Coordinates of N, CA and C in Angstrom, one line a residue:
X1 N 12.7 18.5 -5.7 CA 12.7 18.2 -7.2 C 13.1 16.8 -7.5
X2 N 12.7 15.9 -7.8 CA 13.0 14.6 -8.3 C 14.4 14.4 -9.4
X3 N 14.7 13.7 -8.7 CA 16.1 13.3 -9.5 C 16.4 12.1 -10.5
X4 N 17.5 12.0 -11.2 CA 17.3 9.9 -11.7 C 17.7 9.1 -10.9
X5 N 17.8 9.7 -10.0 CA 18.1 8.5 -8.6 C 16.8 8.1 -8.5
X6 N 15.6 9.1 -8.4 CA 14.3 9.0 -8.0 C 14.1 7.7 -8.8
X7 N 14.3 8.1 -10.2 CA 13.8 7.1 -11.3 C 13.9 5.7 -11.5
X8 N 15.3 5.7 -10.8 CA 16.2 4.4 -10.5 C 15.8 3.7 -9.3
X9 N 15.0 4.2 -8.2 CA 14.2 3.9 -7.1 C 13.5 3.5 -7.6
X10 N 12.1 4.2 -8.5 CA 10.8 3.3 -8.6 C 11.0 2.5 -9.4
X11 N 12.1 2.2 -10.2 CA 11.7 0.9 -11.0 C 12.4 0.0 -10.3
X12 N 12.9 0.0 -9.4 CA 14.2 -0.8 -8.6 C 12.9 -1.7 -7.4
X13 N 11.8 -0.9 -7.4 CA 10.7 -1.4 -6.0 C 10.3 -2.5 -7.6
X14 N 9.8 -1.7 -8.7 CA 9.2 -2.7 -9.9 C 10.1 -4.2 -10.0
X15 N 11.3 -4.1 -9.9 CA 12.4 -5.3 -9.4 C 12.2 -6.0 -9.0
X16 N 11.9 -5.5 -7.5 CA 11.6 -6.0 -6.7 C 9.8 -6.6 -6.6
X17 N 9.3 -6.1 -7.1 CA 8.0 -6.7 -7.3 C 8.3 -8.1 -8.0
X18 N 8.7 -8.1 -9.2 CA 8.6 -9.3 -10.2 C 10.3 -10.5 -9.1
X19 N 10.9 -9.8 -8.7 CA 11.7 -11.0 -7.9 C 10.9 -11.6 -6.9
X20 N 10.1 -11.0 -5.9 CA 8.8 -11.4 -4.7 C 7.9 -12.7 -5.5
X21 N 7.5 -12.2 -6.9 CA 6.5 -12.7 -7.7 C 7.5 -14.4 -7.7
X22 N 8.5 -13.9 -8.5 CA 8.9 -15.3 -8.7 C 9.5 -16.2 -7.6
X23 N 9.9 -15.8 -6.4 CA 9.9 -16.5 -5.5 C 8.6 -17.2 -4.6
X24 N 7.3 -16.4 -5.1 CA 6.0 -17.0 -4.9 C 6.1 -16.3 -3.5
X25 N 6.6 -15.2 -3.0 CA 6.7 -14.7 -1.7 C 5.9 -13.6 -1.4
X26 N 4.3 -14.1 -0.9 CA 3.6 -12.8 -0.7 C 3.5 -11.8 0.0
X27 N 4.5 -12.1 1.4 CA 5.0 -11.1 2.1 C 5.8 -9.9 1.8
X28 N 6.8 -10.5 1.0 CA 8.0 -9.2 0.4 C 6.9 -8.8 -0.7
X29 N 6.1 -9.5 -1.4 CA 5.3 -8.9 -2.3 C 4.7 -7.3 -1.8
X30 N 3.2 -8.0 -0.6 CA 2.9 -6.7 0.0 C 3.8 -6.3 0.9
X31 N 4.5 -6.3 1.0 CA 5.4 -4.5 1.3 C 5.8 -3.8 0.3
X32 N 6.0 -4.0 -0.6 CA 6.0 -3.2 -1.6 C 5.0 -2.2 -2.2
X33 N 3.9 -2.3 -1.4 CA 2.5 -1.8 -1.4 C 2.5 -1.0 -0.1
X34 N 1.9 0.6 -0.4 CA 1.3 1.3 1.0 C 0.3 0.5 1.7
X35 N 0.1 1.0 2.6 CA -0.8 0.3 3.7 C -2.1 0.3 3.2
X36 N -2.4 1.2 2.7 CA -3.6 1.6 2.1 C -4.2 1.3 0.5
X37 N -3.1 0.6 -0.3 CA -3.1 0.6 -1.5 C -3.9 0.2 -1.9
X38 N -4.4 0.3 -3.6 CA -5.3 -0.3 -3.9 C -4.8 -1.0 -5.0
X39 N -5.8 -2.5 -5.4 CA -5.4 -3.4 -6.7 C -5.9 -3.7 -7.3
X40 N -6.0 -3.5 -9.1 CA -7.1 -3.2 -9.8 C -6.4 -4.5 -10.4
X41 N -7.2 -6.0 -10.5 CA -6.8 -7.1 -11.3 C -7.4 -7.1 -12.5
X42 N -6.3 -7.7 -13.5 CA -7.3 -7.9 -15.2 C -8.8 -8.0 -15.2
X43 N -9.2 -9.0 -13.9 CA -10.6 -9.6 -14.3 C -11.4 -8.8 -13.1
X44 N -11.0 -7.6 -12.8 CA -11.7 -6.4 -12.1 C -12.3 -6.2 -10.9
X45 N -10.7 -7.4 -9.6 CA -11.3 -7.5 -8.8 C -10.2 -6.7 -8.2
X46 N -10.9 -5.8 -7.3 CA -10.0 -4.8 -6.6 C -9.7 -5.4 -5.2
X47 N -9.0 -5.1 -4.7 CA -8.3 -5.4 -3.4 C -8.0 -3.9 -3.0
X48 N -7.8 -3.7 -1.7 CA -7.6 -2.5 -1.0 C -7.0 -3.0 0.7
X49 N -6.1 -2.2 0.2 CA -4.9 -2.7 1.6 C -3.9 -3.6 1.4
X50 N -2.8 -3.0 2.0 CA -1.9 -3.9 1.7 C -1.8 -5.4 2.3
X51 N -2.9 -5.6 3.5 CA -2.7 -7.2 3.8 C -3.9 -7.9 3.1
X52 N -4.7 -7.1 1.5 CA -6.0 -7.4 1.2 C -4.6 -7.9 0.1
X53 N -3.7 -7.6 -0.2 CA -2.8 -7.3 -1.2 C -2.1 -9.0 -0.8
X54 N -1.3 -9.3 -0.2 CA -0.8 -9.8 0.8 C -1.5 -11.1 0.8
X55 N -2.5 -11.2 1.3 CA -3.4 -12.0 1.0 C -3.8 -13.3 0.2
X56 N -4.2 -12.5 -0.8 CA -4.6 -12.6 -2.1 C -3.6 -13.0 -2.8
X57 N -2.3 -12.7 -2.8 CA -1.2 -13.5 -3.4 C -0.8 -14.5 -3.1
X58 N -0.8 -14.6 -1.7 CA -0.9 -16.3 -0.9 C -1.5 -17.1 -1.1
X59 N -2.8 -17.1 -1.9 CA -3.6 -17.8 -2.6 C -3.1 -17.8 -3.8
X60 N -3.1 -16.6 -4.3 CA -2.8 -17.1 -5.9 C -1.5 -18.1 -6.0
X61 N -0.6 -17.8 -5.2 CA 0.7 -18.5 -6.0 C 0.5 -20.0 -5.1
X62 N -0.5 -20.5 -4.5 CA -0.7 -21.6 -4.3 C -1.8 -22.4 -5.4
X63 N -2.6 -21.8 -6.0 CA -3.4 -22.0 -6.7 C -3.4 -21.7 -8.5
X64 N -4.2 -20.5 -8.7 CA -4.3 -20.4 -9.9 C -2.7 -19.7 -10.4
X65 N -2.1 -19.1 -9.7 CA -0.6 -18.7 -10.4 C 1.0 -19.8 -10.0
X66 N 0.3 -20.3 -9.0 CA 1.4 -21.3 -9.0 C 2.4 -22.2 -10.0
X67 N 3.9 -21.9 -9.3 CA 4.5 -22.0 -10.6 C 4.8 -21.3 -11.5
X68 N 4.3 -19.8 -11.9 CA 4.1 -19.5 -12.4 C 5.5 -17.6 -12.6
X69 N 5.7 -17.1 -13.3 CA 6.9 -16.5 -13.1 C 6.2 -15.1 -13.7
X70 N 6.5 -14.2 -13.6 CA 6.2 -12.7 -13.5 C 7.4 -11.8 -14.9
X71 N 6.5 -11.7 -15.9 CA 7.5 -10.6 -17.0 C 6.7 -9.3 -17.0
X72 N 8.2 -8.4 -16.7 CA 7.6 -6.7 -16.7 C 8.1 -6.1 -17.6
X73 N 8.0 -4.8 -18.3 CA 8.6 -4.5 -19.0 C 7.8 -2.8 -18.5
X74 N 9.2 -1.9 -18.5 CA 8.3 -0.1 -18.3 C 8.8 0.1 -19.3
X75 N 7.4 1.0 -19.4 CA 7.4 1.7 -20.6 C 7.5 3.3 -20.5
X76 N 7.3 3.8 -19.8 CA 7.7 4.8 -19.1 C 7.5 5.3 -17.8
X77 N 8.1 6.2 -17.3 CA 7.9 6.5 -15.6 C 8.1 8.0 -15.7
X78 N 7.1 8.4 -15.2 CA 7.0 10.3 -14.9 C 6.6 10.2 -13.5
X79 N 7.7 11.1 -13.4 CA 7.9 11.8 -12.5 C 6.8 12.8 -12.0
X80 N 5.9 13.0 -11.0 CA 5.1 13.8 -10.5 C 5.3 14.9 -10.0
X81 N 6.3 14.9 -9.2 CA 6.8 15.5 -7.7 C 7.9 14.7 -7.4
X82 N 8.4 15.6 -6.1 CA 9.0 15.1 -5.4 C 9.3 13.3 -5.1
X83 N 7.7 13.4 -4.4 CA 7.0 12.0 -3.5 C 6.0 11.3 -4.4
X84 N 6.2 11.4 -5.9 CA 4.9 10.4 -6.7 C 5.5 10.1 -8.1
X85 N 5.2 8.8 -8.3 CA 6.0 8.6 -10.1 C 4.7 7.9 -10.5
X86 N 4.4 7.7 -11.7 CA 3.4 7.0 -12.1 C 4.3 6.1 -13.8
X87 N 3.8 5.1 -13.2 CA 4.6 3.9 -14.4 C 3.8 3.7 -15.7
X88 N 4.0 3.2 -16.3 CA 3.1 2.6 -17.3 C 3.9 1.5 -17.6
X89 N 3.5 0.2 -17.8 CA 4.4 -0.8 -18.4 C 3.7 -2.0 -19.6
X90 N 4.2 -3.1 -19.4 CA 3.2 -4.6 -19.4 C 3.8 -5.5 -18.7
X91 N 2.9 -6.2 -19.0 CA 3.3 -7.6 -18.2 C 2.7 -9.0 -18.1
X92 N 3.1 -9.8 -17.8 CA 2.2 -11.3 -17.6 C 3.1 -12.5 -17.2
X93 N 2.0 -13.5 -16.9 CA 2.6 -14.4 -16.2 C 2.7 -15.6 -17.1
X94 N 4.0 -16.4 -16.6 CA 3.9 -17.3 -17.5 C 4.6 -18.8 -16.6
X95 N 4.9 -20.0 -17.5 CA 5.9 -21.1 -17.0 C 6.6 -21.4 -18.3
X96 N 7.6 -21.8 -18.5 CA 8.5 -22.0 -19.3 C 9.2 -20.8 -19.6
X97 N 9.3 -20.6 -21.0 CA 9.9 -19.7 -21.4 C 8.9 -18.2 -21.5
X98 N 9.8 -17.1 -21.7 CA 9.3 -15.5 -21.3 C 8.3 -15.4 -22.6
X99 N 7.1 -15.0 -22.2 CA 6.5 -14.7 -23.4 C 6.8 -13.3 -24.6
X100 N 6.8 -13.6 -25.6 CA 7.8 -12.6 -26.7 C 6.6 -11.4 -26.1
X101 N 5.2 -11.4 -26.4 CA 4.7 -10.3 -25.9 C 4.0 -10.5 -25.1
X102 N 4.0 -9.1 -24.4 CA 3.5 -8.9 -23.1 C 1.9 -9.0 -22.8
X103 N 1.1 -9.7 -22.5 CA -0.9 -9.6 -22.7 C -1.5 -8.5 -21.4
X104 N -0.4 -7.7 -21.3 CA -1.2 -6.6 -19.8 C -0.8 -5.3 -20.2
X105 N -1.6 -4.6 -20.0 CA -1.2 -2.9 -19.5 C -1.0 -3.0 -18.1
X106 N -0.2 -2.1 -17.8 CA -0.3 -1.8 -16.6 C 0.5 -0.3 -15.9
X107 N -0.5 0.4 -15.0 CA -0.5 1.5 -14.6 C -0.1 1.6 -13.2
X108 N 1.5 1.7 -12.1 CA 1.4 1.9 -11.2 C 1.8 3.4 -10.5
X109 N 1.0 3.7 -9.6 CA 1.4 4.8 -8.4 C 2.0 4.5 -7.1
X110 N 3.0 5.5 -7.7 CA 4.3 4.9 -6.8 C 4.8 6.3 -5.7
X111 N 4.1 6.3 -4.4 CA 4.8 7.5 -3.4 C 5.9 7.2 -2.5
X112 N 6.8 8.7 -2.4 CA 7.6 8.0 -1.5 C 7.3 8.4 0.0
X113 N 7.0 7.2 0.9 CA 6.3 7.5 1.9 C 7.5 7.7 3.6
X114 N 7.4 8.4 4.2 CA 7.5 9.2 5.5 C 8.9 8.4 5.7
X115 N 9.2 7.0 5.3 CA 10.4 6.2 6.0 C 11.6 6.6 4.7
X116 N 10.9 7.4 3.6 CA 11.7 7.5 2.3 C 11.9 6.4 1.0
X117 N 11.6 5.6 1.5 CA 10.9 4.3 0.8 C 10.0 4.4 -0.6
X118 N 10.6 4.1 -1.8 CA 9.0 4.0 -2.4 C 7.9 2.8 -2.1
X119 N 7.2 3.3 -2.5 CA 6.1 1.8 -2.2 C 5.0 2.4 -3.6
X120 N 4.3 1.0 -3.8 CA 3.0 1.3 -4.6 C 2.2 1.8 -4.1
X121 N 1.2 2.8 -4.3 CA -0.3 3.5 -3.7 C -1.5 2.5 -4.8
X122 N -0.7 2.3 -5.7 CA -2.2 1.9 -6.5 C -1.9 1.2 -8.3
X123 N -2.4 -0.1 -8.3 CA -1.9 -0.5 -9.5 C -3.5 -0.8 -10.3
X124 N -3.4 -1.0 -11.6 CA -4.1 -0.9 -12.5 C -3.4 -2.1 -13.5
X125 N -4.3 -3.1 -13.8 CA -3.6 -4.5 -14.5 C -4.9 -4.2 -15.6
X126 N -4.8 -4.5 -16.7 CA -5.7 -4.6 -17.7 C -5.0 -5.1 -18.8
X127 N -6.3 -6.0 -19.1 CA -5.8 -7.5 -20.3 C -5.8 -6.6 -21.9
X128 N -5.1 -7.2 -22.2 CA -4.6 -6.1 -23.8 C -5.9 -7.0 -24.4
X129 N -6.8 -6.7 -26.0 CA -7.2 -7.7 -26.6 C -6.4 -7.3 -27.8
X130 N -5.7 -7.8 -28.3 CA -5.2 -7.1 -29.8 C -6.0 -7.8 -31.2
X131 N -6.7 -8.4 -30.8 CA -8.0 -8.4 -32.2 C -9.2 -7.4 -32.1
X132 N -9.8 -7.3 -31.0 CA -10.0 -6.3 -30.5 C -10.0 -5.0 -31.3
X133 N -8.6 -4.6 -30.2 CA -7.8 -3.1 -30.6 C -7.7 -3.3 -32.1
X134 N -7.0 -4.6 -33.1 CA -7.5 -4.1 -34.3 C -8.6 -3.8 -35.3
X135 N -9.4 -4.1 -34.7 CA -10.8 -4.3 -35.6 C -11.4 -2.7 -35.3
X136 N -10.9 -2.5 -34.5 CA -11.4 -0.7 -33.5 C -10.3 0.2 -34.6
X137 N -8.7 -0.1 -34.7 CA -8.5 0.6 -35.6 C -8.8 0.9 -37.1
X138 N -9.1 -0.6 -37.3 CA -9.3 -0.7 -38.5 C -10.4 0.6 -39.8
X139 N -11.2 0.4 -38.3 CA -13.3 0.5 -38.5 C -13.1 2.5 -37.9
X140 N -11.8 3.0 -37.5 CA -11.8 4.0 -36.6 C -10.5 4.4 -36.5
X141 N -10.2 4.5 -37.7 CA -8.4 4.9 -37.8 C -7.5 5.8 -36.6
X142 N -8.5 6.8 -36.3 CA -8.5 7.6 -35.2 C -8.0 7.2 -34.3
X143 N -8.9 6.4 -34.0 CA -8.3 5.8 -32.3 C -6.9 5.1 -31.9
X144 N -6.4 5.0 -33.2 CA -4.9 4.5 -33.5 C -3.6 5.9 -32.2
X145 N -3.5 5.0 -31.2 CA -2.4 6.1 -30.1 C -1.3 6.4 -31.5
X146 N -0.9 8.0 -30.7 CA 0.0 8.5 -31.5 C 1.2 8.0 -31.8
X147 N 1.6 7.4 -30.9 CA 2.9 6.4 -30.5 C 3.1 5.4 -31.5
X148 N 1.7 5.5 -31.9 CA 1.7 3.5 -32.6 C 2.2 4.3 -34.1
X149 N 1.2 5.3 -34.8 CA 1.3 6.0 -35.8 C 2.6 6.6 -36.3
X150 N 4.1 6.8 -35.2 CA 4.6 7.5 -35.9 C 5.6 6.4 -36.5

């Protein structure tokens, strides 16, 4: 049965993701990822595996993210089971100061694997548009999440 310790674990790996991030450190980064994980980026390029994971951050924080510092924020975390949480949050990257709002969704799967460890199985990054999203509520009152409505 999952506990708030549980709870207090997966967002403690989320922690530790955005501390990895700002150190530019893509090693502690992919460990934080199963072996097998998968990575769904804003602009829809997936990565699979944690040294595809690994990688690909080695580059970025030399390149296009360099410099560059990691804001998270959860929005909630459910508990699955035992061995699975799934996050929802935002996030984005920035330099100077923290941006007031966040320009990401983000969805991660989090098991706790054989060593008792959580790790990520699988993240999901998607770019908010909020002109967008308003012009959809606007034109489709409906589509307005319940959350936003009450």
């Amino acid at each position: 049965m999952p506990t708030p310790d549980d709870s207090a674990a997966v967002t403690a790996v989320l922690d530790a993701l955005v501390a990895a991030w700002n150190r530019h450190d893509a090693d502690a980064y992919g460990r934080l990822f199963t072996e097998d994980a998968t990575y769904a980026t804003y602009v829809g390029t997936l990565y699979q595996g944690r040294q595809d994971i690994t990688e690909s951050h080695r580059v970025l924080f030399t390149t296009f993210l360099k410099d560059t510092l990691l804001a998270d924020e959860v929005v909630g975390v459910r508990l699955l089971g035992p061995d699975t949480a799934v996050v929802t949050g935002r996030g984005d990257t920035y330099k100077g100061g923290r941006p007031r709002r966040l320009g990401k969704v983000q969805t991660y799967t989090l098991v706790r694997e054989a060593d008792g460890e959580w790790r990520i199985a699988a993240f999901q990054n998607t770019k908010r548009r909020p002109l967008m999203e308003a012009v959809s509520f606007r034109f489709a009152p409906g589509l307005v999440p319940a959350a936003a409505r009450a």
